[in-house]
Short mmCIF file of C-alpha atoms in Angstrom, two decimals:
data_model
loop_
_atom_site.label_atom_id
_atom_site.label_comp_id
_atom_site.label_asym_id
_atom_site.label_seq_id
_atom_site.Cartn_x
_atom_site.Cartn_y
_atom_site.Cartn_z
CA MET A 1 -4.04 -157.86 112.75
CA ARG A 2 -5.35 -161.15 114.06
CA LEU A 3 -9.15 -161.33 114.05
CA LYS A 4 -10.95 -161.95 117.31
CA PRO A 5 -13.19 -165.02 117.41
CA ASP A 6 -16.91 -164.39 117.58
CA PHE A 7 -17.34 -167.99 118.73
CA LEU A 8 -15.04 -170.58 120.24
CA PHE A 9 -16.19 -174.20 120.29
CA LYS A 10 -13.92 -176.25 122.52
CA ASN A 11 -13.61 -179.77 123.91
CA GLY A 12 -15.06 -181.35 120.77
CA LYS A 13 -14.05 -184.43 118.82
CA PHE A 14 -14.01 -182.89 115.37
CA TRP A 15 -13.86 -184.99 112.23
CA THR A 16 -12.81 -182.26 109.81
CA GLY A 17 -13.08 -184.22 106.58
CA SER A 18 -9.65 -182.85 105.62
CA ALA A 19 -6.96 -185.37 104.74
CA ALA A 20 -4.26 -182.95 105.90
CA ALA A 21 -5.66 -182.59 109.43
CA PRO A 22 -8.55 -185.01 109.95
CA SER A 23 -9.16 -184.37 113.64
CA ALA A 24 -9.31 -181.42 116.02
CA ASN A 25 -10.63 -180.52 119.44
CA PHE A 26 -11.56 -176.86 118.96
CA LEU A 27 -12.85 -174.49 116.30
CA SER A 28 -13.05 -170.72 116.38
CA ALA A 29 -15.10 -168.60 114.00
CA SER A 30 -15.15 -164.96 113.00
CA GLY A 31 -17.42 -163.27 110.50
CA GLY A 32 -19.14 -166.56 109.72
CA ARG A 33 -15.95 -168.33 108.70
CA ILE A 34 -13.48 -170.64 110.40
CA LEU A 35 -10.70 -168.65 112.00
CA GLU A 36 -8.83 -171.63 113.40
CA VAL A 37 -9.40 -175.34 113.80
CA GLY A 38 -6.90 -177.54 115.53
CA THR A 39 -5.73 -179.42 118.57
CA LEU A 40 -4.71 -177.59 121.73
CA ALA A 41 -5.06 -178.74 125.31
CA ASN A 42 -6.38 -175.32 126.35
CA PRO A 43 -7.29 -173.08 123.42
CA SER A 44 -7.24 -169.46 124.46
CA GLU A 45 -10.58 -167.98 125.40
CA ASN A 46 -9.23 -164.45 125.52
CA ASN A 47 -11.27 -162.01 123.45
CA SER A 48 -13.67 -164.75 122.31
CA GLY A 49 -17.23 -163.50 122.11
CA VAL A 50 -19.06 -166.74 122.95
CA VAL A 51 -17.43 -169.90 124.27
CA VAL A 52 -19.26 -173.18 123.81
CA ASP A 53 -18.13 -176.35 125.55
CA LEU A 54 -18.93 -179.38 123.38
CA ARG A 55 -18.11 -181.73 126.28
CA GLY A 56 -16.35 -184.30 124.17
CA HIS A 57 -19.11 -184.76 121.61
CA PHE A 58 -18.41 -185.65 118.00
CA ALA A 59 -18.58 -182.78 115.48
CA MET A 60 -18.25 -182.77 111.69
CA PRO A 61 -18.92 -180.56 108.67
CA GLY A 62 -22.57 -179.66 108.19
CA PHE A 63 -24.48 -182.10 106.02
CA ILE A 64 -25.04 -181.06 102.42
CA ASP A 65 -28.05 -182.68 100.77
CA ALA A 66 -27.36 -182.94 97.05
CA HIS A 67 -30.95 -183.60 95.96
CA THR A 68 -34.05 -182.13 97.58
CA HIS A 69 -37.31 -180.55 96.54
CA PHE A 70 -37.09 -178.24 99.49
CA GLY A 71 -40.20 -176.10 99.10
CA MET A 72 -42.26 -179.20 98.38
CA GLY A 73 -40.75 -180.76 101.48
CA GLY A 74 -41.82 -177.79 103.55
CA ALA A 75 -45.33 -178.04 102.13
CA SER A 76 -45.42 -181.76 102.96
CA LEU A 77 -45.04 -180.91 106.64
CA ARG A 78 -48.56 -179.43 106.59
CA GLN A 79 -50.20 -181.81 104.09
CA ILE A 80 -51.70 -185.24 104.48
CA ASP A 81 -48.95 -187.86 104.73
CA LEU A 82 -49.86 -191.42 103.79
CA ARG A 83 -46.34 -192.85 103.66
CA ASP A 84 -46.90 -195.28 106.53
CA SER A 85 -50.39 -196.46 105.52
CA LYS A 86 -50.36 -200.26 105.71
CA SER A 87 -53.34 -200.99 103.45
CA GLU A 88 -55.80 -199.47 101.01
CA LYS A 89 -58.38 -199.51 103.79
CA GLU A 90 -56.16 -197.54 106.14
CA MET A 91 -55.26 -195.07 103.40
CA SER A 92 -58.93 -194.52 102.57
CA ALA A 93 -59.86 -194.06 106.23
CA ARG A 94 -57.12 -191.50 106.80
CA ILE A 95 -58.12 -189.49 103.74
CA LYS A 96 -61.77 -189.59 104.82
CA ASP A 97 -60.83 -188.29 108.25
CA PHE A 98 -58.60 -185.55 106.78
CA VAL A 99 -61.36 -184.37 104.43
CA LYS A 100 -63.62 -183.63 107.41
CA SER A 101 -61.50 -180.60 108.36
CA HIS A 102 -60.45 -179.69 104.81
CA PRO A 103 -62.20 -176.71 103.14
CA ALA A 104 -64.81 -177.97 100.68
CA GLY A 105 -63.86 -177.37 97.07
CA LYS A 106 -60.17 -176.71 97.84
CA TRP A 107 -57.68 -179.08 96.24
CA LEU A 108 -56.49 -181.79 98.61
CA VAL A 109 -52.86 -182.53 97.82
CA GLY A 110 -49.92 -184.35 99.40
CA GLY A 111 -49.95 -188.11 99.75
CA ASN A 112 -46.63 -189.98 99.62
CA TRP A 113 -48.55 -193.26 99.58
CA ASP A 114 -46.72 -196.47 98.71
CA HIS A 115 -48.67 -199.52 97.56
CA GLU A 116 -45.54 -201.62 98.14
CA ASN A 117 -46.27 -201.22 101.87
CA TRP A 118 -49.54 -203.09 101.45
CA LYS A 119 -49.97 -206.83 101.54
CA SER A 120 -51.98 -206.69 98.31
CA ARG A 121 -49.48 -204.40 96.49
CA THR A 122 -52.53 -203.29 94.50
CA ILE A 123 -52.32 -199.86 92.91
CA PRO A 124 -55.29 -197.84 94.22
CA SER A 125 -58.08 -196.34 92.13
CA LYS A 126 -60.43 -193.38 92.43
CA GLU A 127 -63.15 -195.62 93.86
CA LEU A 128 -61.10 -195.66 97.04
CA ILE A 129 -61.76 -191.97 97.64
CA ASP A 130 -64.71 -190.92 95.45
CA PRO A 131 -67.48 -191.70 97.99
CA PHE A 132 -66.37 -188.93 100.37
CA THR A 133 -64.64 -186.44 98.04
CA SER A 134 -67.37 -185.63 95.52
CA SER A 135 -66.95 -181.85 96.03
CA THR A 136 -63.22 -181.86 96.75
CA PRO A 137 -60.66 -182.36 93.95
CA VAL A 138 -57.90 -184.72 95.08
CA PHE A 139 -54.33 -185.13 93.83
CA LEU A 140 -52.26 -187.53 95.93
CA ASP A 141 -48.76 -188.41 94.77
CA ARG A 142 -47.10 -191.75 95.26
CA LEU A 143 -43.98 -191.19 97.32
CA ASP A 144 -41.76 -191.04 94.20
CA SER A 145 -43.87 -188.28 92.59
CA HIS A 146 -44.04 -190.25 89.35
CA MET A 147 -47.55 -191.62 89.88
CA ALA A 148 -50.58 -189.88 91.38
CA LEU A 149 -54.04 -190.91 92.50
CA VAL A 150 -56.76 -188.43 91.58
CA ASN A 151 -60.50 -188.60 92.14
CA SER A 152 -63.40 -188.20 89.73
CA ARG A 153 -63.80 -184.53 90.61
CA ALA A 154 -60.18 -183.84 89.65
CA LEU A 155 -60.58 -185.75 86.37
CA GLN A 156 -63.69 -183.71 85.63
CA ILE A 157 -61.91 -180.41 86.25
CA ALA A 158 -59.03 -181.51 84.00
CA GLY A 159 -61.45 -182.66 81.29
CA ILE A 160 -60.03 -186.19 81.25
CA THR A 161 -62.32 -188.92 79.91
CA ARG A 162 -61.95 -192.36 78.36
CA ASP A 163 -61.28 -190.60 75.06
CA THR A 164 -58.33 -188.57 76.35
CA PRO A 165 -55.15 -189.91 74.75
CA ASP A 166 -52.05 -190.71 76.77
CA PRO A 167 -49.58 -187.82 76.58
CA ASN A 168 -46.07 -188.47 75.35
CA GLY A 169 -43.99 -189.75 78.24
CA GLY A 170 -47.00 -190.57 80.41
CA VAL A 171 -49.84 -193.01 81.00
CA ILE A 172 -53.48 -192.53 81.98
CA VAL A 173 -54.13 -195.89 83.59
CA ARG A 174 -57.49 -197.36 82.50
CA ASP A 175 -59.70 -200.22 83.64
CA SER A 176 -60.89 -203.11 81.47
CA ASN A 177 -63.65 -200.89 80.07
CA GLY A 178 -61.24 -198.17 79.06
CA GLU A 179 -62.26 -195.77 81.85
CA PRO A 180 -59.54 -193.83 83.72
CA THR A 181 -58.87 -195.44 87.10
CA GLY A 182 -57.57 -192.23 88.65
CA ILE A 183 -53.90 -193.26 88.37
CA MET A 184 -51.79 -190.86 86.33
CA LYS A 185 -48.18 -191.74 85.53
CA ASP A 186 -45.35 -189.31 84.81
CA SER A 187 -46.33 -186.64 82.24
CA ALA A 188 -49.99 -187.66 82.59
CA ARG A 189 -49.81 -186.28 86.14
CA GLU A 190 -49.37 -182.81 84.67
CA LEU A 191 -52.77 -182.98 82.98
CA VAL A 192 -54.26 -182.74 86.46
CA ALA A 193 -51.46 -181.02 88.38
CA GLY A 194 -51.71 -178.10 85.97
CA MET A 195 -55.22 -177.44 87.27
CA ILE A 196 -54.05 -176.95 90.86
CA PRO A 197 -53.57 -173.26 91.77
CA GLU A 198 -49.94 -172.40 92.50
CA PRO A 199 -49.18 -171.43 96.10
CA SER A 200 -48.78 -167.74 96.81
CA GLU A 201 -45.41 -166.23 97.64
CA ASP A 202 -46.44 -165.99 101.29
CA GLU A 203 -47.31 -169.70 101.30
CA CYS A 204 -43.94 -170.54 99.72
CA ILE A 205 -42.15 -168.46 102.33
CA PHE A 206 -44.08 -170.18 105.13
CA ASP A 207 -43.17 -173.60 103.74
CA LEU A 208 -39.50 -172.68 103.32
CA LYS A 209 -39.23 -171.44 106.89
CA ARG A 210 -40.73 -174.68 108.21
CA ALA A 211 -38.39 -176.66 105.95
CA MET A 212 -35.32 -174.76 107.17
CA LYS A 213 -36.25 -175.35 110.79
CA HIS A 214 -36.64 -179.06 110.07
CA ALA A 215 -33.33 -179.18 108.17
CA SER A 216 -31.42 -177.44 110.95
CA SER A 217 -32.73 -179.92 113.50
CA LEU A 218 -31.16 -182.66 111.36
CA GLY A 219 -27.77 -181.00 110.87
CA VAL A 220 -28.39 -180.02 107.23
CA THR A 221 -26.67 -176.72 106.46
CA THR A 222 -26.78 -176.68 102.63
CA VAL A 223 -29.31 -178.11 100.18
CA HIS A 224 -29.40 -178.53 96.44
CA ASP A 225 -32.98 -177.44 95.84
CA ILE A 226 -34.59 -178.76 92.65
CA SER A 227 -37.71 -176.62 92.49
CA PRO A 228 -39.71 -174.29 90.25
CA GLN A 229 -39.08 -170.55 89.94
CA ARG A 230 -41.64 -169.53 92.58
CA HIS A 231 -39.52 -171.14 95.28
CA LEU A 232 -36.46 -169.20 94.12
CA ASN A 233 -38.42 -165.98 94.48
CA ALA A 234 -39.33 -166.92 98.06
CA ILE A 235 -35.70 -167.81 98.88
CA ARG A 236 -34.59 -164.41 97.59
CA VAL A 237 -37.16 -162.67 99.78
CA LEU A 238 -35.87 -164.51 102.86
CA LYS A 239 -32.29 -163.75 101.87
CA ARG A 240 -33.03 -160.02 101.65
CA ARG A 241 -34.59 -160.21 105.10
CA GLY A 242 -31.55 -162.01 106.49
CA GLU A 243 -33.73 -164.97 107.49
CA LEU A 244 -31.98 -167.84 105.69
CA THR A 245 -30.57 -170.48 108.01
CA VAL A 246 -29.88 -173.04 105.26
CA ARG A 247 -27.67 -172.40 102.24
CA PHE A 248 -29.11 -173.09 98.78
CA TYR A 249 -27.82 -174.33 95.45
CA PHE A 250 -30.98 -173.73 93.46
CA VAL A 251 -31.64 -175.94 90.41
CA PRO A 252 -34.56 -174.92 88.16
CA PRO A 253 -35.92 -176.96 85.23
CA LEU A 254 -33.87 -177.23 82.04
CA SER A 255 -36.51 -175.17 80.24
CA ASP A 256 -35.45 -172.20 82.41
CA TYR A 257 -31.80 -172.28 81.34
CA MET A 258 -32.10 -168.96 79.51
CA SER A 259 -33.07 -167.22 82.74
CA LEU A 260 -29.62 -168.18 84.07
CA VAL A 261 -27.89 -167.14 80.86
CA ASP A 262 -29.67 -163.78 80.86
CA GLN A 263 -28.43 -163.17 84.42
CA GLY A 264 -24.87 -163.97 83.37
CA ILE A 265 -24.77 -167.02 85.63
CA GLU A 266 -22.24 -169.73 84.90
CA ALA A 267 -21.20 -172.80 86.85
CA ALA A 268 -17.43 -172.92 87.17
CA ARG A 269 -14.86 -174.22 89.59
CA GLY A 270 -13.27 -171.62 91.81
CA GLN A 271 -16.04 -169.10 91.33
CA VAL A 272 -16.78 -166.96 94.34
CA CYS A 273 -19.75 -168.63 95.95
CA ASP A 274 -22.44 -166.53 97.50
CA GLU A 275 -22.69 -167.62 101.12
CA TRP A 276 -26.43 -168.29 101.01
CA LEU A 277 -27.71 -168.70 97.45
CA ASN A 278 -26.06 -170.02 94.31
CA LEU A 279 -27.34 -171.03 90.90
CA GLY A 280 -25.65 -172.61 87.92
CA ALA A 281 -27.41 -175.90 87.17
CA VAL A 282 -30.63 -177.04 85.50
CA LYS A 283 -32.54 -180.30 85.90
CA ALA A 284 -34.33 -182.50 83.36
CA PHE A 285 -35.93 -185.96 83.33
CA ALA A 286 -34.89 -188.81 81.07
CA ASP A 287 -37.37 -191.35 82.46
CA GLY A 288 -39.75 -192.11 85.35
CA SER A 289 -39.36 -194.25 88.47
CA LEU A 290 -39.07 -197.92 89.38
CA GLY A 291 -42.00 -197.89 91.79
CA SER A 292 -44.29 -196.46 89.13
CA GLY A 293 -43.06 -198.90 86.48
CA THR A 294 -41.83 -196.04 84.30
CA ALA A 295 -38.06 -196.31 84.81
CA TRP A 296 -36.66 -196.98 81.32
CA PHE A 297 -34.81 -200.29 80.88
CA PHE A 298 -33.19 -202.18 78.02
CA GLU A 299 -35.12 -205.31 79.01
CA PRO A 300 -38.74 -205.71 80.23
CA TYR A 301 -39.68 -205.71 83.88
CA GLU A 302 -39.68 -209.16 85.49
CA ASP A 303 -43.22 -208.71 86.82
CA ASP A 304 -44.60 -207.28 83.56
CA LYS A 305 -42.99 -208.57 80.37
CA THR A 306 -44.99 -206.06 78.30
CA ASN A 307 -43.33 -203.10 79.99
CA SER A 308 -39.78 -201.74 79.74
CA GLY A 309 -40.64 -198.34 81.16
CA ILE A 310 -40.83 -195.10 79.22
CA ALA A 311 -38.54 -192.29 78.21
CA THR A 312 -39.87 -188.83 78.88
CA ASP A 313 -41.21 -186.87 75.96
CA LEU A 314 -38.27 -184.50 76.39
CA MET A 315 -35.87 -187.43 75.97
CA SER A 316 -37.63 -189.28 73.15
CA SER A 317 -38.34 -186.16 71.09
CA GLY A 318 -34.71 -185.05 71.04
CA GLU A 319 -35.59 -181.80 72.79
CA LEU A 320 -33.50 -182.77 75.83
CA GLU A 321 -30.42 -183.14 73.65
CA LYS A 322 -31.06 -179.83 71.89
CA LEU A 323 -31.57 -177.82 75.07
CA ALA A 324 -28.77 -179.58 76.95
CA ILE A 325 -26.20 -178.78 74.26
CA ILE A 326 -27.15 -175.09 74.29
CA ALA A 327 -27.19 -174.89 78.09
CA ASP A 328 -23.78 -176.53 78.35
CA ARG A 329 -22.39 -174.19 75.73
CA ASN A 330 -23.37 -171.39 78.08
CA HIS A 331 -21.58 -173.09 81.00
CA ILE A 332 -24.73 -174.24 82.75
CA GLN A 333 -24.35 -177.47 84.71
CA LEU A 334 -26.61 -180.34 83.63
CA ALA A 335 -28.30 -182.53 86.25
CA ILE A 336 -30.34 -185.22 84.51
CA HIS A 337 -32.71 -187.62 86.27
CA ALA A 338 -32.10 -191.18 85.04
CA ILE A 339 -33.19 -194.30 86.92
CA GLY A 340 -33.50 -197.24 84.50
CA ASP A 341 -30.34 -198.63 82.88
CA LYS A 342 -31.40 -197.50 79.40
CA ALA A 343 -32.05 -193.99 80.67
CA VAL A 344 -28.66 -193.88 82.43
CA SER A 345 -26.89 -195.15 79.33
CA GLY A 346 -28.77 -192.70 77.12
CA VAL A 347 -27.79 -189.75 79.31
CA LEU A 348 -24.16 -190.87 79.25
CA ASP A 349 -24.41 -190.93 75.45
CA LEU A 350 -25.75 -187.39 75.55
CA PHE A 351 -22.94 -186.19 77.81
CA GLU A 352 -20.38 -187.80 75.51
CA LYS A 353 -21.88 -186.00 72.52
CA ILE A 354 -21.83 -182.68 74.37
CA ARG A 355 -18.13 -183.13 75.21
CA HIS A 356 -17.39 -183.71 71.54
CA GLU A 357 -19.50 -180.82 70.22
CA ASN A 358 -18.91 -178.09 72.80
CA PRO A 359 -15.67 -176.41 73.91
CA PRO A 360 -14.14 -177.86 77.09
CA TRP A 361 -14.84 -176.43 80.53
CA GLU A 362 -15.16 -177.92 84.00
CA ARG A 363 -18.78 -178.84 83.48
CA ARG A 364 -19.31 -181.46 86.22
CA PHE A 365 -22.14 -183.38 84.60
CA ARG A 366 -24.56 -184.96 87.07
CA ILE A 367 -26.88 -187.94 86.79
CA GLU A 368 -29.54 -187.74 89.46
CA HIS A 369 -30.43 -191.10 91.05
CA ALA A 370 -28.34 -193.32 88.72
CA GLN A 371 -30.13 -196.25 90.31
CA HIS A 372 -29.77 -199.04 87.78
CA VAL A 373 -26.50 -199.12 85.88
CA ARG A 374 -25.14 -201.65 83.41
CA GLU A 375 -21.72 -202.96 84.41
CA ALA A 376 -20.13 -201.46 81.32
CA ASP A 377 -21.37 -197.97 82.16
CA PHE A 378 -19.59 -197.46 85.49
CA SER A 379 -16.32 -196.74 83.72
CA ARG A 380 -18.12 -194.25 81.46
CA PHE A 381 -19.10 -192.19 84.51
CA LYS A 382 -15.42 -191.75 85.27
CA GLU A 383 -14.33 -191.23 81.66
CA LEU A 384 -16.92 -188.49 81.19
CA ASP A 385 -16.39 -186.96 84.67
CA VAL A 386 -20.02 -187.56 85.60
CA ILE A 387 -21.08 -187.13 89.23
CA ALA A 388 -23.38 -189.82 90.59
CA SER A 389 -25.92 -187.85 92.64
CA VAL A 390 -27.56 -190.66 94.59
CA GLN A 391 -29.97 -191.13 97.48
CA PRO A 392 -29.01 -194.09 99.69
CA TYR A 393 -32.28 -194.25 101.64
CA HIS A 394 -34.05 -195.30 98.43
CA CYS A 395 -31.89 -198.43 98.49
CA ILE A 396 -33.28 -199.76 101.77
CA ASP A 397 -36.81 -198.73 100.82
CA ASP A 398 -36.93 -200.08 97.25
CA GLY A 399 -34.78 -203.04 98.27
CA ARG A 400 -37.85 -204.63 99.84
CA TRP A 401 -39.30 -205.38 96.41
CA ALA A 402 -36.92 -204.31 93.62
CA GLU A 403 -35.67 -207.83 92.79
CA ARG A 404 -39.23 -208.99 92.23
CA VAL A 405 -39.65 -206.16 89.72
CA ILE A 406 -36.33 -206.24 87.83
CA GLY A 407 -34.81 -209.61 88.71
CA THR A 408 -31.67 -210.67 90.54
CA GLY A 409 -29.26 -209.97 87.67
CA ARG A 410 -30.09 -206.29 87.30
CA ALA A 411 -30.34 -205.88 91.06
CA ARG A 412 -26.61 -206.60 91.42
CA THR A 413 -25.77 -203.17 90.04
CA THR A 414 -28.65 -201.32 91.68
CA TYR A 415 -27.79 -198.47 94.05
CA ALA A 416 -24.22 -199.56 93.42
CA PHE A 417 -22.36 -197.16 95.68
CA ARG A 418 -19.27 -199.35 96.09
CA SER A 419 -19.01 -199.87 92.33
CA PHE A 420 -19.05 -196.11 91.81
CA LEU A 421 -16.28 -195.63 94.37
CA ALA A 422 -14.30 -198.52 92.90
CA HIS A 423 -14.35 -196.71 89.56
CA ARG A 424 -13.35 -193.45 91.31
CA VAL A 425 -16.63 -191.79 90.37
CA ALA A 426 -17.50 -188.62 92.30
CA LEU A 427 -20.34 -189.48 94.68
CA ALA A 428 -22.77 -186.93 96.11
CA PHE A 429 -25.38 -188.06 98.64
CA GLY A 430 -28.85 -186.62 99.09
CA THR A 431 -32.35 -187.69 100.05
CA ASP A 432 -34.86 -186.58 97.41
CA TRP A 433 -36.88 -185.11 100.29
CA PRO A 434 -39.88 -185.28 100.62
CA VAL A 435 -39.73 -188.53 98.63
CA ALA A 436 -37.52 -189.87 101.43
CA PRO A 437 -36.80 -188.57 104.95
CA LEU A 438 -34.44 -185.58 105.11
CA ASN A 439 -32.37 -187.09 107.94
CA PRO A 440 -28.81 -187.62 106.64
CA LEU A 441 -28.00 -190.13 109.37
CA GLN A 442 -30.66 -192.44 107.96
CA GLY A 443 -28.97 -192.10 104.57
CA ILE A 444 -25.56 -192.92 106.03
CA TYR A 445 -27.08 -195.90 107.83
CA ALA A 446 -28.60 -197.04 104.52
CA ALA A 447 -25.32 -196.77 102.59
CA VAL A 448 -23.34 -198.56 105.27
CA THR A 449 -25.77 -201.38 106.16
CA ARG A 450 -28.15 -201.71 103.18
CA ALA A 451 -30.58 -203.21 105.73
CA THR A 452 -34.02 -202.88 104.14
CA THR A 453 -36.80 -201.19 106.08
CA ASP A 454 -38.81 -204.41 106.34
CA GLY A 455 -36.12 -206.02 108.50
CA LYS A 456 -35.64 -208.90 106.06
CA ASN A 457 -32.05 -208.05 105.07
CA PRO A 458 -30.24 -207.30 108.35
CA ASP A 459 -26.86 -208.15 106.80
CA GLY A 460 -27.53 -205.97 103.79
CA TRP A 461 -29.42 -206.23 100.53
CA ILE A 462 -26.73 -206.87 97.90
CA ALA A 463 -24.19 -206.57 100.70
CA GLU A 464 -21.22 -206.29 98.34
CA GLN A 465 -22.37 -202.74 97.55
CA LYS A 466 -22.02 -201.53 101.16
CA ILE A 467 -19.56 -198.70 101.72
CA GLY A 468 -17.60 -197.54 104.76
CA VAL A 469 -18.81 -194.88 107.18
CA GLU A 470 -16.10 -192.39 106.29
CA ASP A 471 -16.92 -192.70 102.57
CA ALA A 472 -20.57 -192.08 103.39
CA LEU A 473 -19.76 -189.02 105.52
CA ARG A 474 -17.56 -187.63 102.77
CA SER A 475 -20.29 -188.15 100.17
CA TYR A 476 -22.71 -186.17 102.38
CA THR A 477 -20.24 -183.31 102.84
CA LEU A 478 -17.33 -182.71 100.47
CA GLY A 479 -18.84 -184.84 97.69
CA ALA A 480 -22.06 -182.84 97.73
CA ALA A 481 -20.08 -179.58 97.95
CA TYR A 482 -18.08 -180.58 94.86
CA ALA A 483 -21.33 -181.29 92.99
CA CYS A 484 -22.31 -177.62 93.38
CA PHE A 485 -18.85 -176.08 92.79
CA CYS A 486 -18.59 -175.00 96.43
CA GLU A 487 -15.84 -177.29 97.74
CA ASN A 488 -13.59 -174.27 98.36
CA ASP A 489 -16.19 -172.88 100.74
CA ARG A 490 -17.72 -175.86 102.52
CA GLY A 491 -17.65 -179.64 102.89
CA THR A 492 -14.64 -179.75 105.24
CA LEU A 493 -13.68 -177.86 108.38
CA GLU A 494 -10.63 -175.83 107.37
CA GLU A 495 -9.41 -172.31 108.01
CA GLY A 496 -11.22 -169.77 105.84
CA LYS A 497 -14.17 -172.00 104.99
CA LEU A 498 -17.69 -171.34 106.18
CA ALA A 499 -18.14 -172.28 109.83
CA ASP A 500 -20.88 -174.84 109.19
CA PHE A 501 -20.85 -177.95 111.35
CA VAL A 502 -23.02 -180.34 113.30
CA VAL A 503 -22.56 -181.87 116.75
CA LEU A 504 -23.82 -185.43 117.22
CA SER A 505 -24.68 -187.53 120.26
CA ARG A 506 -22.26 -190.22 119.08
CA SER A 507 -19.54 -190.59 116.50
CA PRO A 508 -20.76 -192.52 113.43
CA LEU A 509 -17.18 -193.74 113.06
CA GLU A 510 -17.33 -195.42 116.48
CA THR A 511 -20.95 -196.59 116.45
CA ARG A 512 -22.21 -199.99 115.41
CA PRO A 513 -23.51 -199.62 111.83
CA ASP A 514 -27.01 -200.76 112.77
CA GLU A 515 -27.20 -197.99 115.40
CA ILE A 516 -26.13 -195.08 113.18
CA LYS A 517 -29.74 -194.25 112.38
CA ASP A 518 -30.37 -193.64 116.09
CA ILE A 519 -27.68 -190.96 116.48
CA LYS A 520 -29.15 -187.59 117.45
CA VAL A 521 -28.21 -184.10 116.34
CA LEU A 522 -27.31 -182.04 119.40
CA MET A 523 -26.36 -178.79 117.68
CA THR A 524 -26.21 -177.28 114.22
CA VAL A 525 -23.96 -174.32 113.49
CA ALA A 526 -24.14 -172.22 110.31
CA GLY A 527 -21.78 -169.34 109.76
CA GLY A 528 -20.40 -169.81 113.25
CA LYS A 529 -23.80 -169.23 114.84
CA ILE A 530 -25.87 -171.83 116.63
CA ILE A 531 -29.09 -172.25 114.68
CA PHE A 532 -30.29 -175.39 116.41
CA ALA A 533 -29.56 -176.89 119.82
CA ASP A 534 -31.39 -179.58 121.70
CA ASP A 535 -32.03 -179.31 125.42
CA GLU A 536 -28.56 -180.57 126.29
CA PHE A 537 -26.94 -177.58 124.61
CA SER A 538 -29.60 -174.94 125.10
CA GLU A 539 -28.71 -174.45 128.78
CA ASN A 540 -25.40 -173.96 130.58
CA HIS A 541 -23.18 -174.79 127.59
CA GLU A 542 -22.12 -171.35 126.57
CA ARG A 543 -21.01 -168.21 128.28
CA GLN A 544 -20.43 -164.65 127.16
CA THR A 545 -16.92 -163.34 127.84
CA SER A 546 -16.25 -159.76 128.76
#
């Protein structure tokens, strides 16, 4: 017997993402899945529960963000945000003002500062904040979370002095007298971060609910969430309560791979995906970040010939290889952070070794970020079936200063989205939120225009690496679905798939590239239900049928 639609969305301009039927004007849903999507002048409204008139607006599959730190993003919505500080003086003043209402003695965290926004480009020191934080420990991350500014109180709590050695894979930055400046890079961050009390489950739940509300307002219906175990516990609580409005592919650290094995979890194509929460991958770091000077390169940085970046301790010790081989043998997907060209090449070497040593399966290796790639390594991505999980907004942010740091030659294959597509490499788009804004339309704008945020490259920074709008949309939908083994369930609008889609104020395919970032989300639908609607759709756009 033919199912009755719970929802009918009509008069839309649907881009389905399906090559077989790329456009439609209506979609009906039943039981959270697409019952029918197609083109009819007057689709029948008989027996439809709720009818929604989209009034000719563009609609497309819900955005899937392939790289977030979702719980951290939710927390950032209530923490101090220094991303747009234009100078050390402004940063200091904003922290001083924030401290006035902050409980004395409680850790002050957050940050997202970026010294590249400042005219001086000077990395800050604890002297910037010590005068007004003597009783408050401070840990403020740079926006890439690979370098943090801490104050003297935090150093004292962590027991860090001039005699504390640098940990493997990290740097305690010191002044000319050998005293810690308050800047901690990569694994050195953990010496202080480990002193900060973990948030309670209730706090994690609060942050996740705020994050989901924010995501829905931006058309994001699924996220790949790279987070610690405590966030998974909170997601499971919300799932039991029936309160999830965003779908999760949860990715814990590589060190937790046995927890997946013990639960019998495997990542495999065609598996039956849970509608709200899936696991199957683990994440590890091979190096640091470009902005912190810890991305690992074959050649030294242009602005510091003594530095080529650093491999993480996990990478340099061989422990990454050991754990990765075992995890893969248990059919756990590997998602490895690699930014510098030496890190990317080293991870490709690791993946090649795993393919030779372990039995074959559809493993779908991932390199997270894959920012700086040697020309010879693009073909290796394809040969080894490695997914490039990339974040296009970083391109227009880092593009303001990257050439000064790594030189013009290496910059030519930086954030090389077109080169990946030219080599037929699977491309999955994400944001790295809260490192970058969660808004997918800003990411699409970045991939299509490569116009840096300082306005100095309106025609595109390394313009030959621009990609088309449809390629960008596909990377934010089906490409990201493929990266989490859920392409049979989401990523396109086809009969039987989850009824997840977003309605936009304008079609990105018919909008000037430089205006894509200004497109608004009018409605977000997950499982056939409206979970977000702006004022235009919140009144007089739906009716209940008898």
